[in-house]
Amino acid sequence: MKNKITVFLFLFLGFVAHAQWKPQGDKIKTKWAEQVDPTKTLPEYPRPIMERSRWKNLNGLWNYAIQDFGKTAPSKYDGQILVPFAVESSLSGVMKQVGAEKELWYETNFSIDSNWKGQNILLHFGAVDWKTEVWINDIKVGSHTGGYTPFSFDITPFIKNGKKQKLTVKVWDPSNDGPQPRGKQVKNPEGIWYTPVTGIWQTVWIEPVNAKNITALKTTPDIDQNSISIKADVAGAETGDIIEISVFDGGTEIAKEKAVVGESLDIVLNNPKLWSPETPFLYQTKISLISKNKVVDQVESYFAMRKISSKRDENGIVRMQLNNKDYFQFGPLDQGWWPDGLYTAPTDEALKYDIIKTKELGFNMIRKHVKVEPERWYTHCDQLGILVWQDMPSGDEQPVWQNKKYFEGTELQRSAKSEAIYKKEWKEIMDHLYSYPSIVVWVPFNEAWGQFKTVEITNWTKNYDPSRLTNSSSGGNHFQAGDILDLHNYPGPEMYLYDARRVTVLGEYGGIGLPLEGHLWRTNDNWGYVKFKNENEVTAEYIKYAKILKSFVKSGFSAAVYTQTTDVEGEVNGFMTYDRKVDKMDFKEVNKINTEVINVLNQKNK
């Protein structure tokens, strides 16, 4: 009888949650919006590259309030918001703007599982845009700035006896009134600018750990030495504590090594299997923290054996190489926006879908444009086999496009505060994403937007992570720094500059528009570099551009990026509509021509 009551109570609470929440607005939505469950919102483990067996998801319906800046915690809340969807999104159930003059408050209660007794409790936020302050049981436990990286607090000392713990969060996001990295977010979206994203937009969760615990992993492959370097950061370590790493090929353990905490382990692999988009093989690992002959923490992870580099070919052209072979990288500009969730995909299936479709189109790369995705997105890329160029989200002053000075060596004079924000957040993004093997290129600047001290920033990026290539300034205001000269040209491909000392790439082109009624964010004022009327016309134009690109591959391009994966708000130049319900080109024909473009370089390596 007790079990029946429990099941009934669970179903009743689920019904109540559904009744309290519904998507807002009349904008288009993806098919996954219907699958969003406020009692089980984005339930997947949020950090797959460092996984523990015990954790608890705090996503769901929280109380929220939007108040004037500088006010104390609200005595009464405005209603409920579905975390982790930004307050401006439909799926939040709120769909209201905030702005620099207001602050967004959240409140929820959670419980600690009884079998976590004696453990330290870590509270994790996947990402919150932009400045976050956190209270547990009315005690402020910490703060964080930055909209794109995770942060956590050890909340153990502030846990009360009893079942319910109170969590309060305050967020301030100045949007384009501030100098902080924000990507395409603006207060008044139009054209290529989109809706602001304020507050929690990735999973919130807790996990129990011992006082001694593994806090981060850093993996660096070296295929030339057949080795993988793995370093574990540990909290609370003492002299004599040991890290043990086991490496698995499928279910078979192929290596096991130990080292004192603080030392990296360089594990040699016999005849390693190399990772590529064609064969995305991942080794699994188990990392154990041993203290006084007892395992006090253990996480599961993975790595790939792959190398990204550049080398001059037999014709004197500097080419990108993957695993020491010339390899043409070709993919879409992917902005990662959703009509229903904005920065946040409605489900994990949706998050993975765009990558699957990119592979279906015959691409081997994605340029992740001025946004950082949740960690699961990068794991999907690792597993499915897709190379990633990772942009730094742009911020501060936008260039005046008609003013040529922005593309002739004149850099933005940022304030000291703005420079410090950029450097802090760029380092955090690189640290956060370092161990994901799919990422092969860092892109600090895009089209002169917020571009400052280019040579210094580029050299720092390259020195901080010499295992990847650095694309200094994608599409403009070029300096002799980094590994890549990156040209943008719309609509068709053009090689109007060439660098004999660096890799030359076409970092953006295309933008072929096709507005489809019933799948538009706006009924009018939709934008594309060129527009056509149907799938056949758009596909024909795409193939025309791809044939031009083939000739440029022979003469010097080593990569190309087509704009773009999906329509985004007022932009209608995607391979798919914004709601992902219609493929706007003939994907089989696109795959065929894309394969031809890639094989101009890659066929000699087969």
Coordinates of C-alpha atoms in Angstrom, one line a residue:
M1 CA 0.0 0.0 0.0
K2 CA 2.9 2.4 0.9
N3 CA 4.4 1.9 -2.6
K4 CA 1.1 2.7 -4.2
I5 CA 0.8 5.9 -2.2
T6 CA 4.4 6.9 -3.2
V7 CA 3.7 6.3 -6.9
F8 CA 0.4 8.3 -6.6
L9 CA 2.2 11.2 -4.8
F10 CA 4.9 11.3 -7.5
L11 CA 2.4 11.4 -10.3
F12 CA 0.3 14.0 -8.5
L13 CA 3.3 16.2 -8.0
G14 CA 4.3 15.8 -11.6
F15 CA 0.8 16.8 -12.7
V16 CA 0.9 19.9 -10.4
A17 CA 4.3 20.9 -11.9
H18 CA 3.0 20.6 -15.4
A19 CA -0.1 22.6 -14.4
Q20 CA 2.1 25.4 -13.0
W21 CA 4.4 25.7 -16.0
K22 CA 3.9 26.1 -19.7
P23 CA 6.1 27.5 -22.5
Q24 CA 5.4 31.2 -23.1
G25 CA 4.8 33.3 -26.2
D26 CA 3.7 32.5 -29.7
K27 CA 7.1 32.0 -31.4
I28 CA 8.0 28.8 -33.3
K29 CA 9.2 25.9 -31.3
T30 CA 11.2 22.7 -31.9
K31 CA 9.5 19.3 -31.6
W32 CA 11.5 18.7 -28.4
A33 CA 9.7 21.5 -26.6
E34 CA 6.8 19.1 -26.2
Q35 CA 9.1 16.6 -24.4
V36 CA 10.3 19.1 -21.7
D37 CA 9.2 17.8 -18.3
P38 CA 9.5 20.2 -15.4
T39 CA 9.9 17.3 -13.0
K40 CA 12.7 15.8 -15.1
T41 CA 14.4 18.7 -16.9
L42 CA 17.7 17.9 -18.7
P43 CA 18.2 14.9 -16.4
E44 CA 21.5 13.7 -18.0
Y45 CA 24.8 13.8 -16.2
P46 CA 26.2 17.3 -16.9
R47 CA 30.0 16.6 -16.8
P48 CA 30.6 13.4 -18.8
I49 CA 34.4 13.9 -19.0
M50 CA 34.7 13.5 -15.3
E51 CA 31.8 11.4 -14.0
R52 CA 31.0 10.2 -10.5
S53 CA 28.3 7.6 -9.7
R54 CA 26.4 9.7 -7.1
W55 CA 24.8 13.1 -7.9
K56 CA 21.5 14.9 -7.8
N57 CA 20.0 17.2 -10.4
L58 CA 18.4 20.4 -9.1
N59 CA 16.8 21.5 -12.4
G60 CA 13.1 22.2 -12.2
L61 CA 10.6 24.8 -11.1
W62 CA 12.1 27.4 -8.9
N63 CA 10.7 30.7 -7.6
Y64 CA 11.9 33.8 -9.4
A65 CA 11.6 37.6 -9.1
I66 CA 12.8 40.5 -11.2
Q67 CA 13.7 43.5 -9.0
D68 CA 15.4 46.8 -9.3
F69 CA 19.2 46.7 -9.1
G70 CA 20.5 46.8 -5.5
K71 CA 17.5 45.6 -3.6
T72 CA 17.6 43.0 -0.9
A73 CA 16.2 39.5 -1.4
P74 CA 12.5 39.6 -2.3
S75 CA 9.9 38.9 0.4
K76 CA 7.5 37.7 -2.3
Y77 CA 8.4 36.1 -5.7
D78 CA 6.8 36.8 -9.0
G79 CA 6.1 33.2 -9.9
Q80 CA 8.0 30.1 -11.0
I81 CA 10.7 29.6 -13.6
L82 CA 11.9 26.4 -15.2
V83 CA 15.6 26.1 -14.5
P84 CA 17.9 25.9 -16.5
F85 CA 16.2 28.0 -19.2
A86 CA 17.0 31.7 -19.4
V87 CA 14.3 34.0 -18.1
E88 CA 13.9 35.5 -21.6
S89 CA 13.2 32.1 -23.2
S90 CA 9.8 30.5 -23.9
L91 CA 10.7 27.3 -22.0
S92 CA 11.5 29.2 -18.8
G93 CA 7.7 29.8 -18.5
V94 CA 8.5 33.5 -18.0
M95 CA 9.8 35.1 -21.2
K96 CA 10.6 38.5 -19.7
Q97 CA 13.6 40.7 -20.3
V98 CA 15.7 41.9 -17.3
G99 CA 18.4 44.4 -18.4
A100 CA 21.2 46.2 -16.6
E101 CA 18.8 48.1 -14.3
K102 CA 17.3 45.0 -12.8
E103 CA 18.4 41.8 -11.1
L104 CA 17.0 38.3 -11.3
W105 CA 16.5 36.4 -8.1
Y106 CA 15.9 32.6 -7.7
E107 CA 14.9 30.5 -4.8
T108 CA 14.4 26.8 -4.4
N109 CA 14.7 24.1 -1.7
F110 CA 16.5 20.8 -2.0
S111 CA 17.3 17.8 0.2
I112 CA 20.5 15.9 0.9
D113 CA 20.2 12.1 0.4
S114 CA 20.5 10.3 3.7
N115 CA 23.3 8.0 2.4
W116 CA 25.5 11.1 1.8
K117 CA 26.0 11.6 5.5
G118 CA 29.6 12.4 6.4
Q119 CA 30.4 13.6 2.8
N120 CA 31.2 17.1 1.6
I121 CA 28.5 18.5 -0.6
L122 CA 29.5 20.4 -3.8
L123 CA 27.0 22.7 -5.4
H124 CA 27.6 23.0 -9.2
F125 CA 26.3 25.5 -11.7
G126 CA 27.0 24.6 -15.4
A127 CA 26.8 28.3 -16.5
V128 CA 25.0 31.5 -15.4
D129 CA 25.0 34.7 -17.4
W130 CA 26.6 36.9 -16.0
K131 CA 27.3 37.9 -12.4
T132 CA 26.1 35.4 -9.8
E133 CA 25.8 35.4 -6.0
V134 CA 24.7 32.4 -4.1
W135 CA 23.3 31.8 -0.6
I136 CA 22.6 28.6 1.2
N137 CA 20.2 28.9 4.1
D138 CA 20.6 32.7 4.0
I139 CA 24.4 32.6 4.2
K140 CA 26.2 33.9 1.2
V141 CA 28.6 31.1 0.1
G142 CA 30.2 32.7 -3.0
S143 CA 30.0 34.6 -6.3
H144 CA 31.1 34.2 -9.9
T145 CA 31.4 36.3 -13.0
G146 CA 31.3 34.9 -16.5
G147 CA 28.5 33.5 -18.6
Y148 CA 30.1 30.5 -20.2
T149 CA 32.0 28.4 -17.6
P150 CA 31.0 26.2 -14.7
F151 CA 31.6 27.0 -11.0
S152 CA 31.0 25.3 -7.7
F153 CA 31.0 25.8 -4.0
D154 CA 31.6 23.4 -1.1
I155 CA 28.4 24.0 0.9
T156 CA 29.0 21.4 3.6
P157 CA 29.4 23.9 6.5
F158 CA 26.1 25.6 5.7
I159 CA 23.9 22.5 5.5
K160 CA 21.2 22.4 8.2
N161 CA 19.9 19.4 10.0
G162 CA 16.6 18.3 8.5
K163 CA 15.4 17.6 5.0
K164 CA 15.1 21.0 3.3
Q165 CA 18.0 23.3 2.4
K166 CA 17.2 26.8 1.0
L167 CA 19.2 27.9 -2.1
T168 CA 19.0 31.6 -3.2
V169 CA 20.7 32.9 -6.3
K170 CA 21.0 36.5 -7.6
V171 CA 22.0 37.3 -11.1
W172 CA 22.9 40.6 -12.8
D173 CA 23.5 40.7 -16.6
P174 CA 24.1 44.1 -18.3
S175 CA 23.7 42.6 -21.8
N176 CA 25.1 45.0 -24.4
D177 CA 25.3 47.8 -21.8
G178 CA 28.4 46.0 -20.4
P179 CA 31.8 45.1 -21.8
Q180 CA 31.6 41.4 -20.8
P181 CA 31.7 38.5 -23.4
R182 CA 28.1 38.0 -24.5
G183 CA 28.1 36.7 -28.1
K184 CA 25.2 37.8 -30.2
Q185 CA 23.0 39.0 -27.3
V186 CA 21.5 42.5 -27.4
K187 CA 18.7 44.4 -25.7
N188 CA 17.0 45.2 -29.0
P189 CA 17.5 42.2 -31.3
E190 CA 17.4 42.6 -35.1
G191 CA 19.3 41.4 -38.1
I192 CA 22.2 39.3 -36.9
W193 CA 21.6 40.2 -33.2
Y194 CA 19.6 38.0 -30.9
T195 CA 17.6 37.9 -27.7
P196 CA 19.4 38.4 -24.4
V197 CA 20.1 35.4 -22.2
T198 CA 20.0 36.2 -18.5
G199 CA 20.6 33.9 -15.5
I200 CA 20.9 30.2 -15.2
W201 CA 21.1 28.4 -18.5
Q202 CA 22.9 25.2 -17.7
T203 CA 22.2 22.4 -15.2
V204 CA 22.4 23.0 -11.5
W205 CA 23.4 20.0 -9.5
I206 CA 25.0 18.6 -6.3
E207 CA 27.3 15.7 -5.6
P208 CA 28.8 14.2 -2.5
V209 CA 32.6 13.8 -2.2
N210 CA 35.2 13.0 0.5
A211 CA 37.2 15.9 1.9
K212 CA 40.0 14.6 -0.4
N213 CA 38.7 14.6 -3.9
I214 CA 39.6 15.0 -7.6
T215 CA 38.7 18.5 -8.8
A216 CA 39.8 18.5 -12.5
L217 CA 41.6 16.4 -15.1
K218 CA 43.9 17.6 -17.9
T219 CA 44.7 15.1 -20.7
T220 CA 47.2 15.8 -23.5
P221 CA 47.8 13.2 -26.2
D222 CA 51.1 12.8 -28.0
I223 CA 50.7 10.5 -30.9
D224 CA 54.4 10.9 -32.0
Q225 CA 55.4 9.3 -28.7
N226 CA 52.4 7.0 -28.4
S227 CA 51.6 8.4 -25.0
I228 CA 48.8 10.2 -23.2
S229 CA 49.6 12.7 -20.4
I230 CA 47.0 12.8 -17.6
K231 CA 47.1 15.2 -14.6
A232 CA 44.6 15.2 -11.9
D233 CA 44.0 18.2 -9.6
V234 CA 43.1 17.2 -6.0
A235 CA 41.6 19.1 -3.1
G236 CA 42.8 18.3 0.4
A237 CA 45.7 16.1 -0.7
E238 CA 48.5 15.1 1.8
T239 CA 52.0 13.7 1.3
G240 CA 51.8 10.1 0.3
D241 CA 48.5 10.3 -1.5
I242 CA 48.5 8.6 -4.9
I243 CA 46.6 8.9 -8.2
E244 CA 46.0 5.6 -10.0
I245 CA 44.9 5.7 -13.6
S246 CA 43.5 2.7 -15.6
V247 CA 43.1 2.9 -19.3
F248 CA 40.5 0.7 -21.1
D249 CA 40.0 -0.2 -24.8
G250 CA 36.4 -1.2 -24.7
G251 CA 36.1 -3.5 -21.6
T252 CA 39.7 -4.5 -21.6
E253 CA 42.2 -2.8 -19.3
I254 CA 45.3 -2.0 -21.4
A255 CA 47.4 0.1 -19.0
K256 CA 47.6 1.0 -15.3
E257 CA 49.9 3.6 -13.8
K258 CA 50.4 5.3 -10.4
A259 CA 51.9 8.6 -9.3
V260 CA 52.0 10.9 -6.3
V261 CA 49.3 13.6 -6.3
G262 CA 50.5 16.6 -8.3
E263 CA 52.5 14.7 -10.9
S264 CA 51.2 14.0 -14.4
L265 CA 51.3 10.5 -15.7
D266 CA 52.6 9.8 -19.2
I267 CA 51.1 6.5 -20.2
V268 CA 52.6 4.7 -23.2
L269 CA 50.1 2.9 -25.4
N270 CA 51.2 0.2 -27.8
N271 CA 49.9 0.8 -31.4
P272 CA 47.4 3.4 -30.3
K273 CA 44.1 3.8 -32.2
L274 CA 43.9 7.3 -33.6
W275 CA 40.8 9.5 -33.3
S276 CA 39.5 11.3 -36.4
P277 CA 36.0 12.3 -37.7
E278 CA 36.1 9.0 -39.8
T279 CA 37.1 6.9 -36.8
P280 CA 36.3 8.6 -33.5
F281 CA 37.8 6.1 -31.2
L282 CA 37.8 7.0 -27.5
Y283 CA 39.8 5.3 -24.7
Q284 CA 38.0 5.1 -21.4
T285 CA 39.7 5.8 -18.1
K286 CA 39.2 5.3 -14.4
I287 CA 41.0 7.7 -12.1
S288 CA 41.3 6.8 -8.4
L289 CA 42.6 8.9 -5.5
I290 CA 44.3 6.6 -2.9
S291 CA 45.1 7.7 0.6
K292 CA 46.5 5.3 3.2
N293 CA 45.9 2.3 0.9
K294 CA 42.2 3.3 0.6
V295 CA 40.3 4.6 -2.5
V296 CA 38.8 7.9 -1.3
D297 CA 37.6 9.2 -4.7
Q298 CA 37.1 7.8 -8.1
V299 CA 36.0 9.3 -11.4
E300 CA 35.5 7.9 -14.9
S301 CA 36.7 9.8 -18.0
Y302 CA 38.0 9.3 -21.5
F303 CA 40.5 10.6 -24.0
A304 CA 41.4 10.4 -27.7
M305 CA 44.8 10.0 -29.4
R306 CA 44.8 12.7 -32.0
K307 CA 47.1 15.5 -33.2
I308 CA 46.4 18.8 -34.8
S309 CA 49.2 20.7 -36.5
S310 CA 50.3 22.5 -39.7
K311 CA 53.0 21.7 -42.3
R312 CA 54.1 23.0 -45.6
D313 CA 53.1 20.6 -48.5
E314 CA 55.0 19.7 -51.6
N315 CA 53.7 22.8 -53.3
G316 CA 54.8 25.1 -50.6
I317 CA 51.3 25.7 -49.2
V318 CA 51.0 25.6 -45.4
R319 CA 48.3 23.0 -44.7
M320 CA 46.4 21.9 -41.6
Q321 CA 47.2 18.4 -40.6
L322 CA 45.3 15.8 -38.6
N323 CA 47.4 13.0 -37.2
N324 CA 50.4 14.1 -39.3
K325 CA 48.4 14.0 -42.6
D326 CA 47.1 16.9 -44.7
Y327 CA 43.4 17.2 -43.8
F328 CA 40.9 19.7 -45.2
Q329 CA 38.5 20.9 -42.5
F330 CA 35.0 21.8 -43.7
G331 CA 32.0 22.6 -41.6
P332 CA 29.2 25.0 -40.8
L333 CA 29.1 28.1 -38.6
D334 CA 27.1 26.8 -35.6
Q335 CA 25.7 29.4 -33.2
G336 CA 23.8 27.0 -30.9
W337 CA 20.6 29.0 -30.5
W338 CA 17.1 27.5 -30.0
P339 CA 13.7 29.3 -30.6
D340 CA 12.3 27.8 -27.4
G341 CA 15.3 27.6 -25.1
L342 CA 17.6 30.4 -26.6
Y343 CA 21.1 29.3 -25.3
T344 CA 19.7 26.0 -23.9
A345 CA 18.6 23.1 -26.0
P346 CA 15.3 21.7 -24.8
T347 CA 16.6 18.2 -24.4
D348 CA 19.9 16.3 -24.8
E349 CA 18.5 14.6 -27.9
A350 CA 18.1 18.1 -29.4
L351 CA 21.6 19.1 -28.4
K352 CA 23.0 16.1 -30.2
Y353 CA 20.7 16.5 -33.2
D354 CA 22.6 19.4 -34.9
I355 CA 25.8 17.5 -34.7
I356 CA 24.2 14.4 -36.3
K357 CA 22.8 16.6 -39.1
T358 CA 26.2 18.2 -39.6
K359 CA 27.7 14.7 -40.2
E360 CA 24.8 13.9 -42.5
L361 CA 25.7 16.9 -44.6
G362 CA 29.2 15.4 -45.1
F363 CA 31.1 17.9 -42.9
N364 CA 34.0 17.0 -40.6
M365 CA 34.1 20.2 -38.6
I366 CA 32.0 22.8 -36.7
R367 CA 32.9 26.3 -35.9
K368 CA 31.2 27.0 -32.6
H369 CA 30.5 30.7 -33.1
V370 CA 30.8 33.2 -30.2
K371 CA 29.3 30.8 -27.7
V372 CA 30.4 28.0 -25.4
E373 CA 28.1 24.9 -25.2
P374 CA 27.3 22.7 -22.2
E375 CA 29.9 20.0 -21.7
R376 CA 27.6 17.2 -23.1
W377 CA 27.8 18.9 -26.5
Y378 CA 31.6 18.5 -26.7
T379 CA 31.3 14.9 -25.6
H380 CA 28.8 14.3 -28.4
C381 CA 31.3 15.8 -30.8
D382 CA 34.0 13.5 -29.3
Q383 CA 31.8 10.4 -29.7
L384 CA 30.3 11.2 -33.1
G385 CA 33.6 12.5 -34.6
I386 CA 33.5 16.1 -35.5
L387 CA 36.3 18.7 -35.2
V388 CA 35.5 21.9 -33.4
W389 CA 36.8 25.4 -33.7
Q390 CA 36.0 27.2 -30.5
D391 CA 35.4 30.9 -30.6
M392 CA 35.7 33.2 -27.6
P393 CA 32.3 34.9 -27.2
S394 CA 32.7 38.5 -28.4
G395 CA 32.0 41.4 -26.2
D396 CA 32.6 45.1 -25.6
E397 CA 32.3 47.6 -28.5
Q398 CA 31.1 46.3 -31.9
P399 CA 33.0 47.6 -34.9
V400 CA 31.4 50.1 -37.2
W401 CA 31.2 47.9 -40.3
Q402 CA 31.6 50.8 -42.8
N403 CA 34.7 52.1 -41.0
K404 CA 37.7 50.5 -42.7
K405 CA 40.0 51.5 -39.8
Y406 CA 38.7 48.5 -37.8
F407 CA 40.2 46.2 -40.4
E408 CA 43.5 48.0 -41.0
G409 CA 45.4 47.5 -37.8
T410 CA 43.5 49.9 -35.5
E411 CA 42.5 48.0 -32.4
L412 CA 39.8 48.8 -29.8
Q413 CA 41.1 50.6 -26.7
R414 CA 39.4 48.7 -24.0
S415 CA 39.3 49.8 -20.4
A416 CA 41.5 48.0 -17.9
K417 CA 38.4 46.5 -16.4
S418 CA 37.2 45.3 -19.8
E419 CA 40.6 43.8 -20.6
A420 CA 40.7 42.0 -17.3
I421 CA 37.2 40.5 -17.8
Y422 CA 38.2 39.2 -21.3
K423 CA 41.5 37.6 -20.1
K424 CA 39.8 36.0 -17.0
E425 CA 37.0 34.5 -19.0
W426 CA 39.1 33.4 -22.0
K427 CA 41.5 31.5 -19.6
E428 CA 38.6 29.9 -17.8
I429 CA 37.0 28.8 -21.1
M430 CA 40.3 27.3 -22.3
D431 CA 40.9 25.5 -18.9
H432 CA 37.3 24.2 -18.9
L433 CA 37.4 22.8 -22.4
Y434 CA 41.1 21.7 -22.6
S435 CA 40.5 17.9 -22.4
Y436 CA 37.9 17.6 -25.1
P437 CA 39.7 16.1 -28.0
S438 CA 37.3 17.4 -30.7
I439 CA 38.5 20.9 -30.1
V440 CA 41.4 21.6 -32.4
V441 CA 41.4 25.5 -33.0
W442 CA 41.0 28.4 -30.5
V443 CA 39.6 31.6 -32.0
P444 CA 40.2 34.6 -29.6
F445 CA 38.6 37.3 -31.9
N446 CA 35.9 37.5 -34.6
E447 CA 35.7 40.3 -37.2
A448 CA 37.4 43.0 -35.1
W449 CA 34.6 42.9 -32.5
G450 CA 36.2 43.9 -29.2
Q451 CA 39.6 43.1 -30.7
F452 CA 42.5 44.5 -28.6
K453 CA 46.2 43.7 -28.1
T454 CA 45.8 41.1 -30.8
V455 CA 49.5 39.9 -30.8
E456 CA 49.6 39.7 -27.0
I457 CA 46.3 37.8 -26.7
T458 CA 47.2 35.5 -29.6
N459 CA 50.7 34.7 -28.3
W460 CA 49.3 34.0 -24.9
T461 CA 46.6 31.7 -26.3
K462 CA 49.2 29.8 -28.3
N463 CA 51.7 29.5 -25.4
Y464 CA 48.9 28.5 -23.0
D465 CA 47.8 25.6 -25.2
P466 CA 50.5 24.7 -27.8
S467 CA 48.7 21.4 -28.5
R468 CA 46.1 23.3 -30.7
L469 CA 46.2 25.8 -33.5
T470 CA 45.3 29.5 -32.7
N471 CA 43.1 31.4 -35.2
S472 CA 44.0 34.9 -34.1
S473 CA 41.2 37.0 -35.7
S474 CA 38.6 35.3 -37.8
G475 CA 37.5 37.5 -40.6
G476 CA 39.3 40.7 -40.2
N477 CA 41.8 43.1 -38.7
H478 CA 44.7 40.7 -39.4
F479 CA 48.0 40.7 -37.6
Q480 CA 51.1 38.5 -38.2
A481 CA 50.2 36.3 -35.2
G482 CA 48.9 32.8 -34.6
D483 CA 48.8 29.9 -37.0
I484 CA 46.0 30.9 -39.3
L485 CA 45.0 33.7 -41.7
D486 CA 41.2 33.6 -41.7
L487 CA 39.2 35.3 -44.5
H488 CA 35.4 36.0 -44.5
N489 CA 33.6 36.6 -47.8
Y490 CA 29.9 36.7 -48.6
P491 CA 28.2 35.2 -50.4
G492 CA 30.6 33.2 -52.5
P493 CA 34.1 31.9 -51.7
E494 CA 37.0 34.3 -52.6
M495 CA 40.7 34.2 -51.8
Y496 CA 41.6 37.9 -51.6
L497 CA 44.6 37.4 -49.3
Y498 CA 47.0 34.5 -48.9
D499 CA 49.7 33.8 -46.2
A500 CA 52.7 31.9 -47.3
R501 CA 53.9 31.4 -43.7
R502 CA 50.6 30.4 -42.1
V503 CA 47.5 28.3 -42.8
T504 CA 45.0 30.2 -45.0
V505 CA 41.3 29.4 -44.4
L506 CA 37.9 30.7 -45.4
G507 CA 36.4 31.3 -42.0
E508 CA 32.9 32.3 -43.2
Y509 CA 31.1 32.4 -46.5
G510 CA 27.7 31.5 -48.0
G511 CA 24.7 32.8 -46.0
I512 CA 22.2 31.6 -48.7
G513 CA 18.8 32.6 -47.5
L514 CA 15.4 30.8 -47.8
P515 CA 12.6 32.1 -45.6
L516 CA 9.9 29.4 -45.1
E517 CA 6.5 30.4 -44.0
G518 CA 5.4 28.7 -40.8
H519 CA 9.0 28.3 -39.6
L520 CA 10.0 31.9 -39.2
W521 CA 10.9 33.7 -35.9
R522 CA 9.6 36.9 -37.5
T523 CA 6.9 37.1 -40.2
N524 CA 8.9 39.7 -42.1
D525 CA 12.3 41.5 -42.0
N526 CA 14.1 38.3 -42.4
W527 CA 17.7 38.4 -43.4
G528 CA 20.2 36.5 -45.7
Y529 CA 23.1 37.6 -47.8
V530 CA 21.2 36.3 -50.9
K531 CA 17.7 34.9 -50.9
F532 CA 16.0 32.2 -53.0
K533 CA 12.5 30.8 -53.2
N534 CA 12.8 27.0 -52.8
E535 CA 15.1 24.1 -51.9
N536 CA 16.2 23.4 -55.5
E537 CA 17.4 27.0 -56.0
V538 CA 19.2 27.1 -52.6
T539 CA 20.9 23.7 -53.2
A540 CA 22.0 24.7 -56.7
E541 CA 23.6 27.9 -55.4
Y542 CA 25.3 26.0 -52.6
I543 CA 26.8 23.6 -55.1
K544 CA 27.9 26.5 -57.3
Y545 CA 29.8 28.0 -54.4
A546 CA 31.3 24.6 -53.4
K547 CA 32.7 24.1 -56.9
I548 CA 34.4 27.5 -56.7
L549 CA 35.7 26.5 -53.3
K550 CA 37.3 23.3 -54.7
S551 CA 39.5 25.4 -57.0
F552 CA 40.6 27.5 -54.0
V553 CA 41.5 24.4 -52.0
K554 CA 44.0 23.5 -54.7
S555 CA 45.5 26.9 -54.6
G556 CA 45.7 27.5 -50.9
F557 CA 42.6 27.1 -48.6
S558 CA 43.0 24.5 -45.9
A559 CA 39.6 24.9 -44.3
A560 CA 36.2 26.5 -44.9
V561 CA 33.2 27.4 -42.9
Y562 CA 29.7 27.8 -44.4
T563 CA 27.1 30.1 -42.8
Q564 CA 25.2 28.3 -41.2
T565 CA 23.7 25.2 -39.4
T566 CA 20.3 26.6 -38.8
D567 CA 18.3 29.8 -39.2
V568 CA 18.6 32.0 -36.0
E569 CA 15.9 34.4 -35.1
G570 CA 15.9 36.9 -38.1
E571 CA 18.6 35.1 -40.0
V572 CA 17.2 32.7 -42.6
N573 CA 20.4 31.3 -44.0
G574 CA 20.5 27.9 -42.3
F575 CA 20.7 24.4 -43.7
M576 CA 17.6 23.9 -41.4
T577 CA 14.9 26.1 -40.2
Y578 CA 15.2 27.6 -36.7
D579 CA 12.7 25.0 -35.4
R580 CA 14.8 22.2 -37.0
K581 CA 11.5 20.9 -38.6
V582 CA 12.6 21.4 -42.3
D583 CA 15.9 20.7 -44.1
K584 CA 16.1 23.6 -46.6
M585 CA 18.6 21.9 -49.0
D586 CA 18.9 18.5 -50.6
F587 CA 21.2 16.9 -47.9
K588 CA 22.3 14.1 -50.2
E589 CA 23.5 16.5 -52.9
V590 CA 25.2 18.7 -50.3
N591 CA 26.9 15.7 -48.8
K592 CA 28.1 14.6 -52.3
I593 CA 29.7 18.0 -53.1
N594 CA 31.1 18.5 -49.6
T595 CA 32.8 15.1 -49.9
E596 CA 34.4 16.3 -53.2
V597 CA 35.6 19.5 -51.6
I598 CA 37.2 17.6 -48.6
N599 CA 38.7 15.0 -50.9
V600 CA 40.7 17.5 -52.9
L601 CA 43.2 17.3 -50.0
N602 CA 42.2 14.2 -48.1
Q603 CA 42.0 11.6 -50.8
K604 CA 45.8 11.4 -51.1
N605 CA 45.8 10.3 -47.4
K606 CA 43.5 7.3 -48.0

